[in-house]
Amino acid sequence: QKDSTRSSSSLELAHNHQLEVVLSSPPDLYCTDETTDKCNTNDNQEECKKQSSNEQPIPFLSHLISTTWVHDEELGRGFLLLADGGRSGRIWRWEVGGGPITIGRSLHMERSGCRSGLWVDGDDTKMRNGTCPQNIFSGSVSSSSSCSKTALEQKTSSPPLLGSASLAVELTRDAERSSIGKNIIVAEWGEKRIVRVEGETGARTPLVVLVPPPAHHEKIEMESEGQEEEEDGAHESEEVSVPEWVRVQRPNHLTYTPFGDLLFSDNRDNVGIVYRLKEAVHVQPISAEQSRDAHGWERSTMEDQADQNNVDILFQADGVIEGLALGSDYSMLYILVASSVGKTVYRLPLDSDDDEDDGSGDSTTNEPNEGEKESASVFYSMSFEDCEEDHIDYNGNASLSVGSKLSVDAQGTLYMITCPSTVTLLSREQGREIGTFTSQGSESFTSIGFGEDGYLYLTSPNELRRVKTRIGGMAVPTNLVVPQPSKSATTSGDEQRRQKRDKN
């Protein structure tokens, strides 16, 4: 199935190739309990079957949010993993075989975001406390039957988003490519945490559960510093009251740096925050038995995560973070933030950690001065007025802005979902628009990302699309991953890299 695609730039996209639909599902209509009792109970199933003379396909996709590419060394090829955030979540695998027959889709993981129900707080009127929604779709009843019409007339809505929001392959030191790895990182919205699914045992090792709160965090430090100056150093040892860490709410946009740190976002009270889990690759795995108990843990380990000081805030802004992407030289982090009026891409300098740095203070190293912290700058901005009929009113509602809507190719060009069905290409130098392509009449795009098969993939809630590209996605190197700290010895280069990182 092909889709009409309008492109104003052929620099990055392959010539004469259109955006094509490779996976499609009927929409998932979520029934509340009272509706389900009337349209999907055992008493009414026979009547539904009799009245349904032309049954439609059963939906299998609820709400796709993101994709990630995985390379399998044993198979000698890669495949695409799709994160479904609807209901309790599923992770799908889509691949093309080595022969003429397409393998297509297969279920990679069931209930990928909500299993225990311990952290379902019931704020969403669709859910009850302690209950994970079932991955059974009301669309299995034909829309032409009176039963399904009764459901539609009474109370149906989009499904609750308690599934898996973002995926990443754990970075392996000195691997042939960054997509090689048996461990998959999953952002679980139903469990409110980030876990690493161990490839050997299937255990879910918690990586992030608690994070520093964003509110007034920097303001407290500034007020404390000013107070110390007024008192002429009389209370130099005075401790600053630091707020207690809080459980992560909507972790998303999992991104590894070349050094093994994990960047991710969270959206809380219409404030978007970018966090960094330092040396995430060195978090020790837990056993399968511990994994079952870990659903109830209030921290990522048996120790107090706040005391570990392994998570820090890199960025925060009013609005909803819709994407993170490293620049092609790894020295910049691009952050896409959506507000009620438009979208803004910020550029945040990251330390390059160049091992060839001789400490001379060359301005090209992007290293901040002593005691100075790098700040983000506006790289690109747009208004929703430019979207014409594609306008969406976010109005502070993060559920309308889910998905990873920013990606970078090997030459540093940014691919950004600007309007709901439009992708805009930005130059790496000045953030200038160099092209757009639009899918006419399609559902709103939820994510954009590169595969290693020469395609750019886009998702909507119930579809996967792709278009051939001339330039592939940015590849993260694996030879810069910091080795695990040793009690006996640590190389000076690795220690300098840690000091630079912590200073930022």
Short mmCIF file of C-alpha atoms in Angstrom, two decimals:
data_model
loop_
_atom_site.label_atom_id
_atom_site.label_comp_id
_atom_site.label_asym_id
_atom_site.label_seq_id
_atom_site.Cartn_x
_atom_site.Cartn_y
_atom_site.Cartn_z
CA GLN A 1 0.00 0.00 0.00
CA LYS A 2 1.48 3.33 -1.07
CA ASP A 3 0.73 6.75 0.34
CA SER A 4 0.88 10.08 -1.43
CA THR A 5 4.07 11.86 -0.38
CA ARG A 6 5.03 15.40 -1.27
CA SER A 7 8.73 16.23 -0.92
CA SER A 8 10.53 19.51 -1.43
CA SER A 9 14.01 18.10 -1.02
CA SER A 10 15.68 15.08 -2.58
CA LEU A 11 19.02 15.63 -0.89
CA GLU A 12 18.38 13.07 1.84
CA LEU A 13 15.47 11.01 0.49
CA ALA A 14 16.00 8.53 -2.33
CA HIS A 15 14.78 9.70 -5.72
CA ASN A 16 11.31 8.55 -6.84
CA HIS A 17 10.59 6.73 -3.57
CA GLN A 18 7.35 7.32 -1.69
CA LEU A 19 6.29 6.84 1.88
CA GLU A 20 4.75 3.36 2.03
CA VAL A 21 2.64 1.64 4.66
CA VAL A 22 4.24 -1.64 5.74
CA LEU A 23 2.13 -2.42 8.82
CA SER A 24 -1.44 -1.36 9.55
CA SER A 25 -4.06 -2.17 12.16
CA PRO A 26 -7.67 -1.09 12.72
CA PRO A 27 -7.91 1.49 15.52
CA ASP A 28 -8.18 0.33 19.10
CA LEU A 29 -11.47 1.51 20.66
CA TYR A 30 -11.26 1.27 24.41
CA CYS A 31 -14.48 0.30 26.19
CA THR A 32 -15.11 1.21 29.80
CA ASP A 33 -16.34 -1.48 32.18
CA GLU A 34 -20.03 -0.61 31.79
CA THR A 35 -19.77 -0.63 28.01
CA THR A 36 -17.76 -3.84 27.97
CA ASP A 37 -20.45 -5.51 30.06
CA LYS A 38 -23.03 -4.76 27.35
CA CYS A 39 -21.05 -5.39 24.18
CA ASN A 40 -18.41 -7.97 25.08
CA THR A 41 -19.91 -10.22 27.74
CA ASN A 42 -20.41 -13.93 27.18
CA ASP A 43 -24.19 -13.48 27.19
CA ASN A 44 -24.09 -11.22 24.15
CA GLN A 45 -21.33 -12.86 22.13
CA GLU A 46 -23.66 -15.20 20.22
CA GLU A 47 -25.98 -12.35 19.29
CA CYS A 48 -23.01 -10.29 18.18
CA LYS A 49 -21.76 -13.09 15.97
CA LYS A 50 -25.17 -13.56 14.34
CA GLN A 51 -25.56 -9.86 13.57
CA SER A 52 -22.00 -9.51 12.33
CA SER A 53 -22.19 -10.79 8.75
CA ASN A 54 -19.07 -8.97 7.56
CA GLU A 55 -16.59 -9.10 10.40
CA GLN A 56 -13.65 -6.71 10.20
CA PRO A 57 -10.01 -7.53 11.12
CA ILE A 58 -9.15 -7.55 14.79
CA PRO A 59 -6.85 -4.66 15.78
CA PHE A 60 -3.45 -5.57 17.17
CA LEU A 61 -1.81 -2.12 17.49
CA SER A 62 -3.09 0.15 20.22
CA HIS A 63 -0.86 3.26 20.16
CA LEU A 64 2.61 3.07 18.62
CA ILE A 65 5.01 5.53 20.22
CA SER A 66 8.57 4.78 19.08
CA THR A 67 10.91 2.40 17.26
CA THR A 68 14.50 1.20 17.61
CA TRP A 69 16.74 -0.89 15.37
CA VAL A 70 18.43 -4.06 16.66
CA HIS A 71 21.17 -5.95 14.81
CA ASP A 72 21.30 -9.72 15.40
CA GLU A 73 24.84 -11.04 14.91
CA GLU A 74 23.70 -14.65 14.72
CA LEU A 75 21.14 -13.93 11.98
CA GLY A 76 23.46 -11.52 10.22
CA ARG A 77 20.67 -8.98 9.80
CA GLY A 78 18.64 -6.53 11.80
CA PHE A 79 15.03 -5.92 12.70
CA LEU A 80 12.84 -3.11 13.96
CA LEU A 81 11.28 -3.08 17.42
CA LEU A 82 8.08 -1.06 17.85
CA ALA A 83 6.99 0.23 21.26
CA ASP A 84 3.21 0.18 21.75
CA GLY A 85 2.19 2.46 24.61
CA GLY A 86 -1.53 1.65 24.58
CA ARG A 87 -3.15 -0.35 27.37
CA SER A 88 -0.50 -2.47 29.17
CA GLY A 89 1.85 -2.28 26.22
CA ARG A 90 3.36 -4.60 23.66
CA ILE A 91 6.68 -4.64 21.83
CA TRP A 92 6.40 -5.77 18.22
CA ARG A 93 9.16 -7.00 15.95
CA TRP A 94 9.08 -6.20 12.24
CA GLU A 95 11.61 -7.58 9.78
CA VAL A 96 12.26 -8.56 6.21
CA GLY A 97 13.88 -11.96 5.75
CA GLY A 98 17.01 -12.72 3.79
CA GLY A 99 14.97 -14.33 1.00
CA PRO A 100 12.09 -13.11 -1.17
CA ILE A 101 9.47 -13.67 1.54
CA THR A 102 8.82 -10.93 4.08
CA ILE A 103 8.80 -12.25 7.63
CA GLY A 104 6.65 -9.33 8.75
CA ARG A 105 5.49 -8.76 12.30
CA SER A 106 5.77 -10.94 15.38
CA LEU A 107 5.06 -10.28 19.05
CA HIS A 108 8.36 -9.64 20.84
CA MET A 109 7.04 -8.87 24.35
CA GLU A 110 3.61 -8.87 25.96
CA ARG A 111 2.56 -6.42 28.71
CA SER A 112 5.72 -4.41 28.19
CA GLY A 113 4.72 -1.44 30.33
CA CYS A 114 2.31 -2.58 33.04
CA ARG A 115 2.41 -5.93 34.86
CA SER A 116 1.96 -5.48 38.58
CA GLY A 117 -0.60 -2.66 38.69
CA LEU A 118 1.10 -1.39 41.84
CA TRP A 119 1.76 2.04 40.38
CA VAL A 120 -1.51 2.62 38.53
CA ASP A 121 -2.82 5.52 40.60
CA GLY A 122 -6.27 5.87 39.06
CA ASP A 123 -5.83 9.52 38.06
CA ASP A 124 -6.98 8.47 34.62
CA THR A 125 -10.75 7.98 34.85
CA LYS A 126 -10.37 4.92 32.60
CA MET A 127 -8.37 3.02 35.21
CA ARG A 128 -8.81 1.74 38.74
CA ASN A 129 -6.06 1.77 41.33
CA GLY A 130 -3.84 -1.27 41.10
CA THR A 131 -5.23 -2.49 37.77
CA CYS A 132 -3.35 -2.94 34.51
CA PRO A 133 -5.64 -2.79 31.45
CA GLN A 134 -6.03 -5.98 29.48
CA ASN A 135 -4.55 -6.16 26.00
CA ILE A 136 -7.90 -7.29 24.56
CA PHE A 137 -9.31 -4.98 21.94
CA SER A 138 -12.98 -4.05 21.71
CA GLY A 139 -12.56 -3.77 17.94
CA SER A 140 -12.75 -7.56 17.74
CA VAL A 141 -16.50 -7.02 17.48
CA SER A 142 -17.45 -5.83 14.00
CA SER A 143 -18.32 -2.15 13.76
CA SER A 144 -21.33 -3.13 11.63
CA SER A 145 -23.00 -5.06 14.44
CA SER A 146 -25.53 -3.53 16.80
CA CYS A 147 -23.40 -4.63 19.73
CA SER A 148 -20.45 -2.54 18.63
CA LYS A 149 -22.78 0.33 17.73
CA THR A 150 -24.14 0.19 21.25
CA ALA A 151 -20.59 0.42 22.54
CA LEU A 152 -19.76 3.37 20.32
CA GLU A 153 -22.94 5.22 21.24
CA GLN A 154 -22.41 4.73 24.94
CA LYS A 155 -18.79 5.18 25.97
CA THR A 156 -15.62 4.46 24.04
CA SER A 157 -12.36 6.39 23.92
CA SER A 158 -8.70 6.10 23.11
CA PRO A 159 -6.90 3.49 25.21
CA PRO A 160 -5.01 4.37 28.40
CA LEU A 161 -1.27 4.79 27.82
CA LEU A 162 0.38 2.48 30.35
CA GLY A 163 2.59 0.53 27.97
CA SER A 164 6.16 0.89 26.73
CA ALA A 165 7.02 4.39 25.54
CA SER A 166 10.62 4.16 24.42
CA LEU A 167 13.20 1.48 23.62
CA ALA A 168 16.99 1.41 23.29
CA VAL A 169 19.69 -1.18 22.78
CA GLU A 170 22.20 -1.13 25.63
CA LEU A 171 25.53 0.19 24.42
CA THR A 172 28.26 -2.48 24.48
CA ARG A 173 31.89 -1.41 24.69
CA ASP A 174 33.89 -2.09 21.49
CA ALA A 175 30.92 -3.72 19.74
CA GLU A 176 30.94 -3.62 15.95
CA ARG A 177 27.94 -1.27 16.02
CA SER A 178 25.76 0.36 18.66
CA SER A 179 22.67 -1.64 17.64
CA ILE A 180 24.34 -4.93 18.63
CA GLY A 181 23.28 -6.05 22.08
CA LYS A 182 21.10 -8.58 23.83
CA ASN A 183 19.85 -6.22 26.53
CA ILE A 184 16.93 -3.89 25.68
CA ILE A 185 16.10 -0.78 27.71
CA VAL A 186 12.37 -0.16 28.16
CA ALA A 187 10.55 2.88 29.54
CA GLU A 188 7.56 1.40 31.41
CA TRP A 189 4.75 3.88 31.91
CA GLY A 190 2.51 1.55 33.90
CA GLU A 191 5.31 0.69 36.33
CA LYS A 192 6.76 4.25 36.27
CA ARG A 193 10.35 3.24 35.81
CA ILE A 194 13.07 2.43 33.26
CA VAL A 195 14.29 -1.15 33.16
CA ARG A 196 16.87 -3.20 31.32
CA VAL A 197 15.50 -6.50 30.04
CA GLU A 198 18.39 -8.93 30.42
CA GLY A 199 18.89 -10.94 27.25
CA GLU A 200 20.23 -13.98 29.09
CA THR A 201 17.59 -14.35 31.81
CA GLY A 202 14.68 -12.11 30.84
CA ALA A 203 14.93 -10.35 34.21
CA ARG A 204 13.93 -6.70 34.37
CA THR A 205 16.72 -4.80 36.11
CA PRO A 206 15.46 -1.38 37.29
CA LEU A 207 17.73 1.40 36.04
CA VAL A 208 15.70 4.46 37.01
CA VAL A 209 12.93 4.71 39.57
CA LEU A 210 13.63 7.92 41.48
CA VAL A 211 14.77 11.23 39.98
CA PRO A 212 15.58 14.69 41.37
CA PRO A 213 12.51 16.95 41.33
CA PRO A 214 12.65 19.84 38.86
CA ALA A 215 10.75 22.46 40.83
CA HIS A 216 12.97 25.23 42.30
CA HIS A 217 16.00 22.92 42.19
CA GLU A 218 18.41 25.52 40.78
CA LYS A 219 16.66 28.39 42.58
CA ILE A 220 17.42 26.84 45.97
CA GLU A 221 21.12 26.63 45.11
CA MET A 222 21.24 30.26 43.92
CA GLU A 223 19.48 31.60 47.01
CA SER A 224 21.82 29.63 49.23
CA GLU A 225 24.89 31.03 47.47
CA GLY A 226 23.59 34.59 47.80
CA GLN A 227 22.86 34.13 51.47
CA GLU A 228 26.39 32.89 52.13
CA GLU A 229 27.83 35.98 50.44
CA GLU A 230 25.74 38.29 52.64
CA GLU A 231 26.95 36.55 55.76
CA ASP A 232 30.61 36.92 54.63
CA GLY A 233 31.21 33.24 54.83
CA ALA A 234 30.05 32.94 58.41
CA HIS A 235 28.20 29.76 57.60
CA GLU A 236 30.33 28.19 54.87
CA SER A 237 29.38 24.68 55.96
CA GLU A 238 25.63 25.35 55.99
CA GLU A 239 23.77 22.57 54.22
CA VAL A 240 21.20 23.32 51.53
CA SER A 241 17.85 21.63 51.92
CA VAL A 242 17.50 19.39 48.87
CA PRO A 243 14.01 18.12 48.06
CA GLU A 244 13.44 14.40 48.24
CA TRP A 245 13.68 12.49 45.00
CA VAL A 246 10.40 11.52 43.35
CA ARG A 247 9.28 8.60 41.25
CA VAL A 248 9.65 9.12 37.53
CA GLN A 249 6.26 9.61 35.83
CA ARG A 250 6.46 9.40 32.01
CA PRO A 251 10.04 8.38 31.11
CA ASN A 252 10.72 8.66 27.42
CA HIS A 253 13.29 9.26 24.64
CA LEU A 254 15.96 6.84 25.83
CA THR A 255 19.30 7.94 24.34
CA TYR A 256 22.80 6.58 25.04
CA THR A 257 25.84 8.82 24.88
CA PRO A 258 29.07 7.32 23.48
CA PHE A 259 30.40 7.12 27.03
CA GLY A 260 27.70 4.83 28.41
CA ASP A 261 25.44 7.38 30.11
CA LEU A 262 21.70 7.10 29.51
CA LEU A 263 19.75 10.27 28.73
CA PHE A 264 15.98 10.31 29.10
CA SER A 265 13.11 12.73 29.55
CA ASP A 266 10.17 13.05 31.90
CA ASN A 267 7.14 15.35 31.76
CA ARG A 268 5.68 16.50 35.05
CA ASP A 269 3.04 19.22 35.52
CA ASN A 270 3.68 20.62 32.03
CA VAL A 271 7.41 20.87 32.69
CA GLY A 272 9.77 18.83 30.54
CA ILE A 273 12.99 17.60 32.12
CA VAL A 274 16.03 15.88 30.61
CA TYR A 275 17.89 13.59 32.99
CA ARG A 276 21.15 11.68 32.78
CA LEU A 277 21.80 8.30 34.41
CA LYS A 278 25.56 8.22 34.80
CA GLU A 279 27.34 5.12 33.49
CA ALA A 280 24.09 3.23 33.01
CA VAL A 281 25.98 0.44 31.26
CA HIS A 282 27.56 -0.54 34.59
CA VAL A 283 24.35 -1.12 36.56
CA GLN A 284 24.56 -4.67 37.84
CA PRO A 285 21.84 -7.11 36.67
CA ILE A 286 19.41 -8.71 39.07
CA SER A 287 18.14 -12.28 39.01
CA ALA A 288 14.82 -13.40 37.56
CA GLU A 289 13.55 -14.06 41.09
CA GLN A 290 14.48 -10.55 42.20
CA SER A 291 12.85 -9.18 39.06
CA ARG A 292 9.43 -10.37 40.21
CA ASP A 293 9.84 -8.58 43.52
CA ALA A 294 11.34 -5.47 41.93
CA HIS A 295 7.92 -4.28 40.73
CA GLY A 296 7.29 -3.15 44.29
CA TRP A 297 10.68 -1.51 44.84
CA GLU A 298 10.55 2.19 45.55
CA ARG A 299 14.05 2.69 44.20
CA SER A 300 16.21 1.14 41.50
CA THR A 301 18.37 -0.86 43.92
CA MET A 302 18.18 -2.01 47.52
CA GLU A 303 20.11 1.15 48.40
CA ASP A 304 18.77 4.71 48.44
CA GLN A 305 19.05 6.00 44.89
CA ALA A 306 19.14 9.62 46.06
CA ASP A 307 22.26 8.87 48.11
CA GLN A 308 23.89 7.34 45.05
CA ASN A 309 23.66 10.67 43.19
CA ASN A 310 23.71 8.81 39.87
CA VAL A 311 20.93 10.82 38.18
CA ASP A 312 21.18 14.53 37.45
CA ILE A 313 19.18 17.15 35.55
CA LEU A 314 20.61 18.47 32.29
CA PHE A 315 17.70 20.60 31.08
CA GLN A 316 14.19 21.68 31.94
CA ALA A 317 11.61 23.90 30.23
CA ASP A 318 7.91 24.64 30.25
CA GLY A 319 6.08 22.35 27.83
CA VAL A 320 6.29 18.72 26.77
CA ILE A 321 9.50 17.14 25.54
CA GLU A 322 8.83 15.33 22.26
CA GLY A 323 12.30 14.13 21.35
CA LEU A 324 16.02 13.88 22.13
CA ALA A 325 18.77 13.37 19.57
CA LEU A 326 22.55 13.53 19.71
CA GLY A 327 24.30 15.62 17.09
CA SER A 328 26.49 13.86 14.54
CA ASP A 329 29.67 14.87 16.41
CA TYR A 330 28.17 13.84 19.81
CA SER A 331 28.98 17.26 21.33
CA MET A 332 25.40 18.54 21.12
CA LEU A 333 22.08 17.28 22.39
CA TYR A 334 19.00 18.46 20.49
CA ILE A 335 15.82 18.72 22.56
CA LEU A 336 12.36 19.13 21.00
CA VAL A 337 9.82 20.87 23.25
CA ALA A 338 6.13 21.40 22.38
CA SER A 339 3.92 24.04 23.96
CA SER A 340 0.36 25.16 23.33
CA VAL A 341 1.51 27.55 20.59
CA GLY A 342 4.29 25.74 18.77
CA LYS A 343 7.49 23.73 18.94
CA THR A 344 11.08 24.67 19.76
CA VAL A 345 14.32 22.77 19.24
CA TYR A 346 16.98 23.57 21.82
CA ARG A 347 20.67 22.83 21.40
CA LEU A 348 22.49 21.82 24.58
CA PRO A 349 26.29 21.49 24.48
CA LEU A 350 27.64 18.25 25.88
CA ASP A 351 31.28 17.73 26.76
CA SER A 352 33.08 16.07 23.85
CA ASP A 353 35.43 14.18 26.22
CA ASP A 354 38.09 14.18 23.54
CA ASP A 355 40.98 12.04 24.74
CA GLU A 356 43.35 14.24 22.77
CA ASP A 357 42.53 17.28 24.93
CA ASP A 358 45.87 18.56 26.25
CA GLY A 359 44.28 20.82 28.86
CA SER A 360 45.41 24.00 27.11
CA GLY A 361 41.92 25.52 27.28
CA ASP A 362 41.37 25.66 23.51
CA SER A 363 37.93 27.16 22.88
CA THR A 364 37.17 24.44 20.31
CA THR A 365 36.82 21.83 23.04
CA ASN A 366 33.38 23.22 24.05
CA GLU A 367 34.48 22.85 27.65
CA PRO A 368 32.88 25.37 30.06
CA ASN A 369 35.01 27.54 32.29
CA GLU A 370 35.59 26.45 35.85
CA GLY A 371 32.34 26.65 37.76
CA GLU A 372 30.36 27.58 34.66
CA LYS A 373 27.57 25.38 33.35
CA GLU A 374 26.70 25.19 29.66
CA SER A 375 23.21 26.44 28.82
CA ALA A 376 20.83 25.50 26.04
CA SER A 377 20.10 27.84 23.16
CA VAL A 378 17.18 28.01 20.72
CA PHE A 379 18.09 26.23 17.47
CA TYR A 380 14.72 26.32 15.69
CA SER A 381 11.14 27.28 16.46
CA MET A 382 7.80 27.11 14.66
CA SER A 383 4.19 28.06 15.32
CA PHE A 384 1.19 25.77 15.02
CA GLU A 385 -0.36 28.46 12.85
CA ASP A 386 1.95 27.16 10.12
CA CYS A 387 0.22 23.79 10.24
CA GLU A 388 -3.03 25.09 8.75
CA GLU A 389 -5.62 22.30 9.18
CA ASP A 390 -3.10 20.07 10.97
CA HIS A 391 -3.27 22.15 14.14
CA ILE A 392 -3.35 20.32 17.47
CA ASP A 393 -4.14 22.06 20.75
CA TYR A 394 -1.79 20.50 23.30
CA ASN A 395 -3.07 22.66 26.15
CA GLY A 396 -0.58 21.08 28.55
CA ASN A 397 -1.87 17.56 27.90
CA ALA A 398 1.16 15.29 27.56
CA SER A 399 -0.95 12.38 26.29
CA LEU A 400 -1.52 14.28 23.05
CA SER A 401 2.22 14.73 22.55
CA VAL A 402 3.63 11.24 23.07
CA GLY A 403 6.23 9.82 20.73
CA SER A 404 9.83 10.41 19.66
CA LYS A 405 9.51 13.12 17.04
CA LEU A 406 13.18 14.00 16.43
CA SER A 407 16.02 12.15 14.69
CA VAL A 408 19.43 12.93 13.15
CA ASP A 409 21.11 11.41 10.11
CA ALA A 410 24.80 10.62 9.60
CA GLN A 411 25.51 14.08 8.19
CA GLY A 412 23.86 15.90 11.08
CA THR A 413 20.60 16.86 9.37
CA LEU A 414 17.68 16.94 11.82
CA TYR A 415 14.36 15.25 10.95
CA MET A 416 11.55 16.73 13.00
CA ILE A 417 7.83 16.03 13.04
CA THR A 418 6.52 19.59 13.00
CA CYS A 419 2.85 19.35 12.03
CA PRO A 420 0.93 16.13 12.72
CA SER A 421 1.60 14.62 9.27
CA THR A 422 4.61 16.68 8.18
CA VAL A 423 8.35 16.11 8.62
CA THR A 424 10.71 19.08 8.35
CA LEU A 425 14.44 18.73 7.63
CA LEU A 426 16.81 21.19 9.36
CA SER A 427 20.43 21.92 8.51
CA ARG A 428 22.93 21.20 11.27
CA GLU A 429 24.68 24.57 10.96
CA GLN A 430 21.90 27.12 11.40
CA GLY A 431 18.69 25.18 11.90
CA ARG A 432 17.48 26.31 8.49
CA GLU A 433 14.63 24.45 6.81
CA ILE A 434 16.05 22.55 3.84
CA GLY A 435 13.05 20.38 3.01
CA THR A 436 9.73 18.92 4.07
CA PHE A 437 7.61 15.94 3.18
CA THR A 438 3.97 15.39 4.00
CA SER A 439 1.73 12.33 4.03
CA GLN A 440 -1.63 13.44 2.72
CA GLY A 441 -4.66 12.20 4.63
CA SER A 442 -2.76 9.99 7.07
CA GLU A 443 -3.01 9.70 10.84
CA SER A 444 -0.79 11.98 12.89
CA PHE A 445 2.81 10.81 13.10
CA THR A 446 3.93 9.72 16.55
CA SER A 447 7.61 8.95 15.95
CA ILE A 448 10.45 9.10 13.43
CA GLY A 449 13.67 7.06 13.38
CA PHE A 450 16.22 5.44 11.11
CA GLY A 451 16.74 1.75 10.50
CA GLU A 452 20.03 0.28 9.33
CA ASP A 453 18.35 -1.07 6.21
CA GLY A 454 18.35 2.22 4.30
CA TYR A 455 14.87 3.33 5.40
CA LEU A 456 13.45 6.10 7.53
CA TYR A 457 10.55 4.80 9.63
CA LEU A 458 7.54 6.74 10.86
CA THR A 459 4.74 5.56 13.10
CA SER A 460 1.20 6.70 13.72
CA PRO A 461 -0.94 5.14 16.45
CA ASN A 462 -1.98 2.22 14.23
CA GLU A 463 0.48 2.21 11.31
CA LEU A 464 4.16 1.80 10.46
CA ARG A 465 5.45 3.59 7.38
CA ARG A 466 8.85 3.88 5.73
CA VAL A 467 10.62 5.76 2.96
CA LYS A 468 13.95 5.00 1.28
CA THR A 469 16.78 7.40 2.18
CA ARG A 470 20.12 8.19 0.61
CA ILE A 471 21.71 8.91 3.98
CA GLY A 472 21.46 6.62 6.99
CA GLY A 473 20.98 7.45 10.64
CA MET A 474 23.73 8.64 12.95
CA ALA A 475 25.82 5.81 14.39
CA VAL A 476 27.00 6.07 17.99
CA PRO A 477 30.58 4.82 18.51
CA THR A 478 31.18 2.06 21.05
CA ASN A 479 34.91 2.48 21.72
CA LEU A 480 34.39 5.45 24.06
CA VAL A 481 32.32 3.63 26.68
CA VAL A 482 33.96 4.19 30.04
CA PRO A 483 35.09 0.88 31.60
CA GLN A 484 33.61 -0.13 34.91
CA PRO A 485 35.45 1.61 37.77
CA SER A 486 38.05 -0.58 39.42
CA LYS A 487 38.99 -0.31 43.06
CA SER A 488 42.61 -1.09 42.26
CA ALA A 489 43.25 1.19 39.28
CA THR A 490 41.55 3.62 36.93
CA THR A 491 43.11 5.06 33.79
CA SER A 492 43.66 8.80 33.83
CA GLY A 493 41.67 9.26 30.61
CA ASP A 494 38.60 7.54 32.05
CA GLU A 495 38.82 9.53 35.29
CA GLN A 496 39.16 12.82 33.39
CA ARG A 497 36.08 11.90 31.34
CA ARG A 498 34.07 11.32 34.51
CA GLN A 499 35.23 14.62 36.01
CA LYS A 500 34.28 16.53 32.85
CA ARG A 501 30.89 14.90 32.77
CA ASP A 502 30.12 15.66 36.42
CA LYS A 503 31.24 19.26 36.01
CA ASN A 504 28.64 19.72 33.28
#
